[in-house]
Coordinates of C-alpha atoms in Angstrom, one line a residue:
Chain A
M1 CA 7.5 -2.7 32.2
R2 CA 5.9 -0.6 29.4
S3 CA 4.4 -1.4 26.0
T4 CA 5.8 -0.4 22.7
R5 CA 2.4 0.7 21.5
D6 CA 2.3 3.3 24.3
A7 CA 5.7 4.5 23.1
F8 CA 4.3 4.9 19.6
G9 CA 1.3 6.9 20.8
E10 CA 3.5 9.2 22.9
Q11 CA 6.1 9.7 20.2
L12 CA 3.6 10.2 17.4
L13 CA 2.2 13.1 19.5
A14 CA 5.7 14.5 20.0
I15 CA 6.5 14.3 16.3
G16 CA 3.1 15.9 15.5
A17 CA 4.2 19.0 17.4
R18 CA 7.4 19.5 15.5
R19 CA 6.3 18.1 12.0
P20 CA 3.1 19.8 10.7
D21 CA 3.2 17.4 7.7
V22 CA 2.7 14.3 9.9
F23 CA -0.8 12.7 9.5
A24 CA -2.2 9.7 11.2
V25 CA -4.8 7.3 9.7
D26 CA -6.6 4.6 11.7
A27 CA -9.2 2.0 11.1
D28 CA -11.4 2.2 14.1
L29 CA -8.8 1.1 16.6
S30 CA -7.3 4.4 17.6
C31 CA -7.9 3.8 21.3
S32 CA -6.1 0.6 21.0
T33 CA -3.2 1.6 18.6
M34 CA -2.8 4.8 20.7
T35 CA -3.3 7.1 17.7
A36 CA -6.2 8.5 19.7
K37 CA -3.9 10.9 21.5
F38 CA -2.7 12.4 18.2
A39 CA -6.3 12.5 17.0
A40 CA -7.4 14.5 20.1
K41 CA -4.6 17.0 19.7
Y42 CA -4.5 17.3 15.9
P43 CA -8.0 16.4 14.6
E44 CA -7.4 18.1 11.3
R45 CA -4.5 15.8 10.7
F46 CA -6.2 12.6 11.7
V47 CA -8.4 10.4 9.5
N48 CA -10.5 7.5 10.8
V49 CA -11.6 5.3 7.9
G50 CA -13.6 3.0 10.1
C51 CA -13.4 -0.8 9.8
A52 CA -11.7 -0.7 6.3
E53 CA -8.1 -1.7 6.1
Q54 CA -7.8 -1.6 2.4
D55 CA -9.2 2.0 2.4
L56 CA -6.8 2.7 5.3
M57 CA -3.7 1.9 3.2
G58 CA -5.1 3.6 0.1
T59 CA -6.0 6.8 2.0
A60 CA -2.6 6.8 3.6
A61 CA -1.0 6.5 0.2
G62 CA -3.0 9.4 -1.2
L63 CA -2.0 11.6 1.8
A64 CA 1.6 10.7 1.1
I65 CA 1.3 11.6 -2.6
G66 CA 0.0 14.9 -1.3
G67 CA 3.3 15.4 0.5
K68 CA 2.4 14.2 3.9
C69 CA 4.3 11.8 6.2
V70 CA 1.7 9.3 7.2
F71 CA 1.3 6.9 10.0
A72 CA -1.3 4.2 9.1
S73 CA -2.2 2.2 12.2
T74 CA -4.2 -0.8 13.1
H75 CA -3.6 -4.2 14.7
S76 CA -0.9 -6.1 12.9
S77 CA -3.0 -9.0 11.8
F78 CA -5.3 -6.6 10.0
A79 CA -2.6 -4.3 8.8
T80 CA -0.6 -6.9 7.0
G81 CA -3.1 -9.5 5.8
R82 CA -6.1 -8.0 4.2
P83 CA -4.4 -4.9 2.7
W84 CA -1.2 -6.7 1.7
E85 CA -1.8 -6.1 -1.9
Q86 CA -2.5 -2.4 -1.4
I87 CA 0.7 -2.1 0.6
R88 CA 2.7 -3.8 -2.1
T89 CA 1.1 -2.3 -5.2
T90 CA 0.6 1.3 -4.1
I91 CA 2.6 2.2 -1.0
A92 CA 5.7 0.2 -1.5
H93 CA 5.9 0.2 -5.3
D94 CA 5.5 4.0 -5.4
N95 CA 7.9 4.3 -2.5
L96 CA 5.4 6.4 -0.5
D97 CA 6.1 8.0 2.9
V98 CA 3.8 5.7 4.8
K99 CA 4.7 4.2 8.1
I100 CA 2.6 1.2 8.9
A101 CA 2.5 1.2 12.7
A102 CA 1.0 -2.2 13.6
T103 CA 0.2 -2.9 17.2
H104 CA -0.8 -6.1 18.9
A105 CA 1.7 -8.0 16.9
G106 CA 2.7 -11.6 17.6
L107 CA 0.7 -13.3 20.4
T108 CA 0.3 -10.2 22.5
N109 CA -3.4 -9.9 21.8
S110 CA -3.5 -13.4 23.3
V111 CA -7.0 -14.0 24.6
D112 CA -8.7 -12.9 21.4
G113 CA -7.4 -16.0 19.6
Y114 CA -5.8 -16.7 16.3
T115 CA -7.7 -14.1 14.3
H116 CA -5.9 -11.4 16.4
H117 CA -2.6 -13.1 16.6
S118 CA -0.1 -11.9 14.0
M119 CA 2.6 -14.5 13.4
E120 CA 3.2 -14.0 9.7
D121 CA 3.5 -10.2 9.5
I122 CA 7.3 -9.9 9.3
A123 CA 7.4 -12.4 6.5
L124 CA 4.6 -10.6 4.6
M125 CA 6.3 -7.2 4.9
R126 CA 9.9 -8.3 4.4
V127 CA 9.2 -9.8 1.0
I128 CA 8.0 -6.5 -0.4
P129 CA 10.7 -4.3 -2.2
N130 CA 11.3 -0.8 -0.7
M131 CA 9.6 -1.8 2.6
G132 CA 11.6 -1.3 5.8
V133 CA 10.8 -3.6 8.8
V134 CA 11.5 -2.5 12.3
V135 CA 10.7 -4.5 15.5
P136 CA 11.6 -2.6 18.6
A137 CA 12.7 -4.6 21.7
D138 CA 11.3 -2.2 24.3
Y139 CA 9.4 1.0 25.0
F140 CA 12.5 3.2 24.5
E141 CA 13.6 1.6 21.3
A142 CA 10.0 2.0 20.0
K143 CA 10.2 5.7 20.7
A144 CA 13.6 5.9 19.0
A145 CA 12.2 3.8 16.1
V146 CA 9.3 6.2 15.5
D147 CA 11.8 9.1 15.3
A148 CA 14.2 7.2 13.1
I149 CA 11.7 6.1 10.5
T150 CA 10.0 9.5 10.4
D151 CA 13.4 11.0 9.4
V152 CA 13.7 8.6 6.5
K153 CA 11.3 9.1 3.6
G154 CA 9.7 5.9 2.4
P155 CA 7.6 3.0 3.6
F156 CA 8.3 1.2 6.9
F157 CA 6.5 -1.5 8.9
L158 CA 6.8 -0.9 12.6
R159 CA 5.9 -3.9 14.6
L160 CA 4.5 -3.1 18.1
S161 CA 3.2 -5.1 21.0
R162 CA 0.1 -4.7 23.1
T163 CA 1.6 -6.0 26.4
K164 CA 4.0 -4.3 28.8
T165 CA 7.5 -5.7 28.5
P166 CA 10.8 -5.2 30.4
L167 CA 12.9 -2.1 29.7
I168 CA 16.3 -2.6 28.1
F169 CA 17.3 0.9 27.0
N170 CA 16.7 4.4 28.3
E171 CA 15.4 7.7 27.0
R172 CA 18.8 8.7 25.5
Y173 CA 18.8 5.7 23.2
K174 CA 18.9 6.4 19.4
L175 CA 18.1 3.7 16.8
D176 CA 20.6 3.3 14.0
L177 CA 18.6 1.9 11.0
K178 CA 21.7 0.7 9.3
K179 CA 23.6 -1.0 12.1
L180 CA 22.5 -3.7 14.6
S181 CA 24.2 -3.9 18.0
P182 CA 24.6 -6.6 20.7
V183 CA 22.6 -5.9 23.8
L184 CA 24.6 -8.5 25.9
E185 CA 28.1 -9.8 25.3
S186 CA 29.3 -12.5 27.7
G187 CA 31.2 -14.6 25.2
T188 CA 31.4 -16.4 21.9
D189 CA 30.0 -19.8 22.6
C190 CA 26.8 -19.0 20.7
L191 CA 25.2 -16.0 19.1
V192 CA 21.6 -15.4 19.8
V193 CA 19.8 -13.1 17.3
A194 CA 16.4 -12.0 18.7
C195 CA 13.8 -9.3 18.0
G196 CA 10.9 -7.7 19.8
V197 CA 9.6 -9.2 23.0
M198 CA 12.1 -12.1 22.6
V199 CA 15.1 -9.9 23.2
P200 CA 14.6 -9.7 27.0
E201 CA 13.8 -13.4 27.0
A202 CA 17.1 -14.1 25.2
M203 CA 19.0 -11.8 27.5
A204 CA 17.6 -13.6 30.5
A205 CA 18.4 -17.0 29.0
V206 CA 22.0 -16.0 28.3
S207 CA 22.5 -14.5 31.7
E208 CA 21.4 -17.7 33.4
L209 CA 23.6 -19.8 31.1
A210 CA 26.6 -17.7 32.0
S211 CA 26.5 -19.0 35.6
A212 CA 26.6 -22.5 34.1
G213 CA 29.7 -21.6 32.1
L214 CA 28.2 -21.0 28.7
R215 CA 29.1 -17.5 27.4
C216 CA 27.0 -16.1 24.6
T217 CA 26.2 -12.8 22.8
V218 CA 22.7 -11.4 22.1
L219 CA 22.2 -9.4 19.0
N220 CA 19.1 -7.2 19.0
A221 CA 17.8 -7.5 15.4
S222 CA 15.4 -4.6 15.7
V223 CA 15.9 -3.6 12.0
I224 CA 15.1 -6.7 10.0
K225 CA 15.1 -4.8 6.7
P226 CA 17.4 -3.3 5.5
F227 CA 19.3 -6.0 7.3
D228 CA 22.8 -5.4 8.7
R229 CA 24.5 -8.4 7.1
D230 CA 28.0 -7.4 8.1
T231 CA 27.4 -7.4 11.9
L232 CA 25.6 -10.7 11.7
I233 CA 28.4 -12.3 9.7
K234 CA 31.1 -10.9 12.0
L235 CA 29.4 -12.2 15.1
A236 CA 28.5 -15.6 13.5
K237 CA 32.2 -16.0 12.6
A238 CA 33.2 -15.3 16.2
C239 CA 30.6 -17.6 17.7
G240 CA 30.3 -20.4 15.2
A241 CA 26.7 -21.2 16.2
V242 CA 23.5 -19.2 16.1
V243 CA 20.1 -19.3 17.7
T244 CA 17.4 -17.0 16.5
A245 CA 14.4 -16.0 18.6
E246 CA 11.2 -14.3 17.4
E247 CA 7.6 -14.1 18.3
H248 CA 6.7 -15.0 14.7
S249 CA 6.4 -18.1 12.5
I250 CA 9.7 -19.8 11.9
I251 CA 8.9 -19.3 8.3
G252 CA 9.9 -16.1 6.6
G253 CA 10.8 -13.9 9.6
L254 CA 14.0 -13.1 11.5
G255 CA 15.2 -16.7 11.5
S256 CA 14.8 -16.9 7.8
Q257 CA 16.6 -13.6 7.3
V258 CA 19.6 -14.8 9.4
C259 CA 19.7 -18.2 7.5
E260 CA 19.5 -16.4 4.1
V261 CA 22.6 -14.4 5.0
L262 CA 24.6 -17.1 6.7
C263 CA 24.0 -19.9 4.2
E264 CA 25.4 -17.6 1.5
E265 CA 28.2 -16.0 3.4
Y266 CA 29.3 -18.1 6.4
P267 CA 27.4 -21.3 6.9
V268 CA 27.1 -22.2 10.6
L269 CA 24.6 -24.2 12.6
V270 CA 21.4 -22.1 13.2
K271 CA 18.5 -23.1 15.3
R272 CA 15.3 -21.1 15.0
I273 CA 13.0 -20.4 17.9
G274 CA 9.6 -19.3 16.7
L275 CA 6.1 -20.6 16.0
K276 CA 6.4 -23.9 14.3
D277 CA 4.1 -23.5 11.3
R278 CA 0.7 -23.8 13.1
F279 CA -2.3 -21.8 14.2
T280 CA -2.8 -20.8 17.8
S281 CA -5.2 -20.9 20.7
S282 CA -6.6 -18.2 23.0
G283 CA -4.9 -18.0 26.4
S284 CA -2.7 -15.7 28.5
P285 CA 0.5 -14.6 26.9
E286 CA 2.5 -16.7 29.3
E287 CA 0.5 -19.8 28.4
L288 CA 0.9 -19.2 24.8
Y289 CA 4.6 -18.6 24.9
K290 CA 5.0 -21.8 26.8
A291 CA 2.7 -23.9 24.6
Y292 CA 4.4 -22.7 21.4
G293 CA 8.0 -22.9 22.6
L294 CA 8.8 -19.2 22.8
T295 CA 10.2 -19.0 26.4
K296 CA 13.6 -18.3 28.0
M297 CA 13.8 -22.0 28.6
D298 CA 13.3 -22.8 24.9
I299 CA 16.1 -20.4 24.0
S300 CA 18.4 -21.9 26.6
N301 CA 17.8 -25.4 25.4
A302 CA 18.4 -24.3 21.8
I303 CA 21.7 -22.7 22.8
R304 CA 22.9 -25.8 24.6
D305 CA 21.9 -27.9 21.6
V306 CA 23.9 -25.9 19.0
V307 CA 26.9 -25.5 21.3
I308 CA 27.1 -29.3 21.7
R309 CA 26.6 -29.9 18.0
K310 CA 29.1 -27.3 16.8
K311 CA 32.0 -29.2 18.5
Chain B
M1 CA -16.2 21.1 -28.8
K2 CA -15.3 20.4 -32.5
D3 CA -11.7 20.4 -31.5
L4 CA -12.4 17.8 -28.8
V5 CA -14.1 15.5 -31.4
R6 CA -11.1 15.7 -33.6
I7 CA -8.7 15.1 -30.7
A8 CA -10.7 12.2 -29.5
A9 CA -10.7 10.6 -32.9
E10 CA -7.0 11.0 -33.3
T11 CA -6.4 9.6 -29.8
R12 CA -8.6 6.6 -30.7
C13 CA -6.5 6.0 -33.8
E14 CA -3.3 6.3 -31.9
V15 CA -4.6 3.9 -29.2
I16 CA -5.6 1.3 -31.8
E17 CA -2.1 1.5 -33.4
M18 CA -0.3 1.3 -30.1
I19 CA -2.2 -1.8 -29.0
N20 CA -1.8 -3.4 -32.4
R21 CA 1.9 -2.8 -32.3
A22 CA 2.2 -4.1 -28.7
G23 CA 0.3 -7.2 -29.6
S24 CA -1.7 -7.0 -26.4
G25 CA -3.7 -4.5 -24.4
H26 CA -7.3 -3.4 -23.7
P27 CA -8.9 -1.6 -26.7
G28 CA -12.5 -1.9 -25.5
G29 CA -12.1 -0.1 -22.2
S30 CA -9.6 2.4 -23.7
L31 CA -12.0 3.5 -26.4
S32 CA -14.9 3.8 -23.9
A33 CA -12.9 6.1 -21.7
T34 CA -11.3 8.2 -24.5
D35 CA -13.9 11.0 -24.6
I36 CA -14.0 11.4 -20.8
M37 CA -10.2 11.6 -20.7
V38 CA -10.0 14.0 -23.6
Y39 CA -12.5 16.3 -22.0
L40 CA -10.7 16.1 -18.7
F41 CA -7.2 16.9 -20.1
F42 CA -8.3 19.5 -22.7
K43 CA -11.2 21.3 -21.0
E44 CA -11.8 20.4 -17.4
M45 CA -8.6 20.1 -15.4
D46 CA -6.3 22.9 -14.3
Q47 CA -3.2 20.8 -14.6
A48 CA -1.2 23.2 -12.5
K49 CA -3.1 22.2 -9.4
D50 CA -5.6 19.4 -10.2
R51 CA -4.6 15.7 -10.0
F52 CA -5.6 12.8 -12.2
I53 CA -5.8 9.1 -11.2
L54 CA -6.5 6.5 -13.8
S55 CA -7.8 3.8 -11.4
K56 CA -8.8 1.7 -14.4
G57 CA -5.1 1.5 -15.4
H58 CA -5.8 -0.7 -18.4
A59 CA -6.9 2.4 -20.3
A60 CA -3.2 3.5 -20.1
P61 CA -2.8 3.9 -23.9
V62 CA -5.3 6.7 -23.9
F63 CA -3.4 8.4 -21.1
Y64 CA -0.1 8.0 -22.9
S65 CA -1.5 9.3 -26.1
I66 CA -2.9 12.4 -24.4
L67 CA 0.4 13.0 -22.6
S68 CA 2.3 12.9 -25.8
R69 CA -0.1 15.3 -27.5
Q70 CA 0.5 17.7 -24.5
G71 CA 4.2 17.3 -25.0
K72 CA 4.8 15.6 -21.7
I73 CA 6.3 12.5 -23.1
P74 CA 8.0 12.0 -26.5
K75 CA 5.8 10.7 -29.2
G76 CA 8.3 8.0 -30.1
E77 CA 7.7 6.4 -26.6
L78 CA 4.1 5.5 -27.7
Q79 CA 5.6 2.9 -30.0
K80 CA 7.3 1.2 -27.1
L81 CA 4.0 0.5 -25.2
R82 CA 4.3 -2.6 -23.0
T83 CA 8.0 -3.2 -23.8
F84 CA 10.9 -3.7 -21.4
G85 CA 12.0 -0.5 -19.7
S86 CA 9.5 1.7 -21.6
I87 CA 7.9 4.7 -19.9
C88 CA 4.7 3.4 -21.4
Q89 CA 4.4 0.3 -19.2
G90 CA 1.4 -2.0 -19.5
H91 CA -0.3 0.0 -16.8
P92 CA 0.7 3.5 -15.5
D93 CA 3.8 3.1 -13.4
T94 CA 5.5 5.8 -11.4
M95 CA 8.8 4.0 -11.5
F96 CA 9.0 4.4 -15.3
L97 CA 6.9 7.6 -15.6
P98 CA 7.2 9.8 -12.5
L99 CA 4.5 12.2 -13.6
V100 CA 1.9 9.5 -13.0
T101 CA 0.1 10.4 -9.7
V102 CA -0.1 6.8 -8.5
S103 CA 0.6 3.5 -10.1
S104 CA -2.6 1.7 -11.1
G105 CA -3.7 -1.5 -12.8
S106 CA -4.7 -3.5 -9.7
L107 CA -8.4 -2.5 -9.7
G108 CA -10.3 -0.9 -6.9
Q109 CA -7.5 1.2 -5.3
G110 CA -7.8 4.6 -7.0
L111 CA -10.7 6.1 -5.0
S112 CA -9.0 5.6 -1.6
V113 CA -5.9 7.2 -2.9
A114 CA -7.9 10.1 -4.4
N115 CA -9.6 10.6 -0.9
G116 CA -6.2 10.8 0.8
L117 CA -4.8 13.1 -1.8
A118 CA -7.9 15.3 -1.6
I119 CA -7.5 15.6 2.2
A120 CA -3.9 16.6 1.7
L121 CA -4.8 19.2 -1.0
R122 CA -7.5 20.7 1.2
S123 CA -5.2 20.8 4.2
D124 CA -2.7 22.8 2.1
G125 CA -5.4 25.1 0.9
S126 CA -4.3 24.5 -2.7
G127 CA -7.8 24.5 -4.2
G128 CA -6.8 21.5 -6.3
R129 CA -9.3 18.9 -7.3
V130 CA -8.7 15.1 -7.7
Y131 CA -10.3 13.4 -10.8
V132 CA -10.4 9.6 -10.7
I133 CA -11.7 7.3 -13.4
V134 CA -12.9 3.8 -12.5
G135 CA -14.3 1.1 -14.7
D136 CA -17.7 -0.4 -14.0
G137 CA -16.4 -3.9 -13.5
E138 CA -13.8 -2.3 -11.2
I139 CA -16.5 -1.0 -8.7
Q140 CA -17.3 -4.6 -7.9
E141 CA -14.2 -4.3 -5.8
G142 CA -15.0 -4.0 -2.1
Q143 CA -12.4 -1.3 -1.5
I144 CA -14.3 1.1 -3.8
W145 CA -17.3 1.0 -1.3
E146 CA -15.0 1.4 1.7
A147 CA -13.7 4.6 0.0
A148 CA -17.2 5.6 -1.1
M149 CA -18.1 5.8 2.6
T150 CA -15.0 7.8 3.5
A151 CA -15.3 10.6 1.0
P152 CA -18.7 11.9 2.2
R153 CA -17.6 11.6 5.9
Y154 CA -14.8 14.0 5.2
K155 CA -17.0 16.2 2.9
L156 CA -14.5 15.8 0.0
D157 CA -16.1 18.1 -2.5
N158 CA -12.7 18.2 -4.3
V159 CA -13.1 14.6 -5.3
C160 CA -14.7 13.9 -8.7
L161 CA -15.1 10.3 -9.6
I162 CA -16.0 9.2 -13.0
V163 CA -17.5 5.7 -13.6
D164 CA -16.8 4.5 -17.2
Y165 CA -20.1 2.6 -17.4
N166 CA -19.5 0.5 -20.6
G167 CA -21.4 -2.5 -19.3
I168 CA -18.8 -5.1 -20.2
Q169 CA -16.0 -6.7 -18.2
L170 CA -13.5 -9.4 -19.0
D171 CA -15.8 -12.4 -18.6
G172 CA -18.9 -10.8 -20.2
F173 CA -21.7 -8.4 -19.5
V174 CA -21.6 -6.7 -16.1
K175 CA -25.3 -7.2 -15.7
D176 CA -24.8 -11.0 -15.9
I177 CA -21.7 -11.3 -13.7
K178 CA -22.4 -8.9 -10.8
P179 CA -25.0 -6.3 -11.7
L180 CA -24.5 -2.8 -10.4
E181 CA -28.0 -1.3 -10.9
P182 CA -29.5 0.9 -9.5
L183 CA -26.1 2.6 -9.8
V184 CA -27.0 6.2 -9.5
A185 CA -29.2 5.5 -6.5
K186 CA -26.4 3.5 -4.9
W187 CA -24.0 6.4 -5.0
K188 CA -26.7 8.8 -3.8
A189 CA -27.4 6.4 -0.9
F190 CA -23.7 6.5 0.0
G191 CA -23.9 10.3 0.3
W192 CA -22.5 11.3 -3.1
N193 CA -23.7 13.9 -5.6
A194 CA -24.4 11.4 -8.4
I195 CA -24.7 12.8 -11.9
P196 CA -25.7 10.6 -14.9
A197 CA -24.1 11.6 -18.2
D198 CA -23.4 10.4 -21.7
G199 CA -19.7 9.6 -21.7
H200 CA -19.4 10.2 -25.4
D201 CA -21.2 13.6 -25.6
F202 CA -19.0 16.5 -24.7
K203 CA -22.0 18.7 -24.0
S204 CA -23.3 16.2 -21.5
L205 CA -19.8 15.8 -20.0
R206 CA -19.5 19.6 -19.7
S207 CA -22.8 19.9 -17.9
A208 CA -21.9 17.0 -15.6
F209 CA -18.4 18.3 -14.7
N210 CA -19.9 21.8 -14.0
K211 CA -22.5 20.3 -11.7
A212 CA -19.8 18.4 -9.9
K213 CA -17.6 21.5 -9.4
N214 CA -20.5 23.5 -8.2
K215 CA -21.5 21.0 -5.5
K216 CA -20.1 21.9 -2.1
G217 CA -19.9 19.8 1.0
M218 CA -20.0 16.4 -0.7
P219 CA -18.0 14.4 -3.3
S220 CA -19.4 14.0 -6.8
V221 CA -19.6 11.0 -9.1
I222 CA -20.3 11.1 -12.8
I223 CA -21.9 7.9 -14.0
A224 CA -20.8 8.2 -17.6
K225 CA -22.7 5.8 -19.8
T226 CA -20.3 4.6 -22.5
V227 CA -19.9 2.1 -25.2
K228 CA -17.2 -0.5 -24.9
G229 CA -15.0 -0.2 -28.0
K230 CA -16.6 3.1 -29.0
G231 CA -15.9 4.2 -32.5
V232 CA -15.0 0.9 -34.1
S233 CA -18.1 -1.1 -35.2
F234 CA -16.8 -4.6 -34.6
M235 CA -15.4 -3.6 -31.2
E236 CA -18.5 -1.9 -29.9
N237 CA -20.2 -3.9 -27.2
A238 CA -18.0 -6.8 -28.0
C239 CA -16.8 -8.7 -25.0
D240 CA -13.9 -10.1 -27.1
F241 CA -12.1 -6.8 -27.3
H242 CA -11.9 -6.2 -23.6
G243 CA -8.3 -7.5 -23.5
K244 CA -7.4 -8.5 -27.1
A245 CA -5.3 -6.6 -29.5
P246 CA -6.6 -6.0 -33.1
D247 CA -4.6 -7.7 -35.8
K248 CA -3.3 -5.9 -38.9
D249 CA -6.5 -6.1 -40.9
Q250 CA -8.7 -5.2 -38.0
T251 CA -6.4 -2.2 -37.3
T252 CA -6.7 -0.9 -40.8
C253 CA -10.4 -1.3 -40.7
A254 CA -10.7 0.4 -37.3
L255 CA -8.6 3.4 -38.4
G256 CA -10.7 3.8 -41.5
E257 CA -13.9 3.8 -39.5
I258 CA -12.6 6.3 -37.0
R259 CA -11.2 8.6 -39.6
G260 CA -14.3 8.2 -41.7
C261 CA -16.4 9.7 -38.9
L262 CA -14.4 12.9 -39.0
E263 CA -15.1 13.6 -42.7

């Protein structure tokens, strides 16, 4: 079990060594977002703007205009809400090389309560032209994602978790920003499209259902934008029913992205697992996932439901 | 300096004509910023290495007129201000005019961008300076003061901010809506080298920009006192002309007044 924010901190440090044009900007959370390691090693390439997220995005934009590859980092709730307009109007519109590395996404900053939960961030970033959206499923994919988005000039939103989560990949893993791949293929009864911390949950649900005779495929949708429509359509055709799973509102995130593609190209039954349009409470991550219907069990139930209804 | 007076008058005329033709735009804040921008582009900036940010993007017609005078955009484009696909978009836009440093028009963002760019320039040892113009209404935006705290922290003496202090914003007088005074003291308290100047007097601007350039270890801000609608009697200090285009008769009258001052 390791966290994707740790992966980010370590990989940023590694990239800093080989890319002297890489800068990091933080808004008083560097010990939490893990940019502190980069700051200690490369103080001349680190800017801390204090508690000022709008200034964070503007400063990052200016550095990028000056030819730098910039990682702008803070908690996801603060990275995407308050400075949304700065991200849209300056960073994304001008297609600047700013990577918004947002940690503590979803419910992973659980005990702090709704102010620190970030269940709308994918929707907020996905709607902006030019903006890439990447949600790594584990520590190794997060490392690969940092590499992949650094190699492509332009704005990206990298959604990272606070908590340690199960490992799916290994250190040889490379992220293809253009193509999504299944992480588990036991059959075509149902396609489960998941992202982030919900990928291991989906894999566990599908493994358990296999012993009950239901055989499904899990697609790891780590790159939500630009979205690999072809792979989704191909797998949806093969399976005929889809469940999406994300630690995000059911409005505007991965589930919406999947529905947007399928309703235009190959309509099949889709059931979305996600936060059902509500605000959230403090609690342990486990309590929250259970209370808001984001567990392995919720995914299993949804799979059973769509498989019955597709017949 | 005589040249600058003539260039400024011709720029004002062009701006009035552009906004009249477009049927919309911001004559008041364009005319108040004209002398500052003329001084910057024809005296102050080393355009090979310095960078310019028009944070108050609604003064775009002045910027376009200057670019055309410098041969950087075709003169004919000025007539297409605010039309579909034009390089002269309503506010400066990198998508249509790549030589723009950063798109602007949404107020309050230019100073943060200037800070980041200044850090990059310093890191590269380029010696380049970043000049950024904000409106006075614009500095009611909170982000300006976030950025105002960042620049002194990083000792960005290559940032030169100019406040076009014309005293009027869309809804009325700045002093009635959200007063800024004591403005020079505010910037000083934030750690800036704050320099008051007359934004329509080139000698005053020269002295202010020299003081800014000579100050090491801290950013400079020039609080340039200006007149909204400067140069056209019925636009001066008139709230109406913040965001309203002059009609045909008003345009004729305005051009006559501006040209008259040159004779």
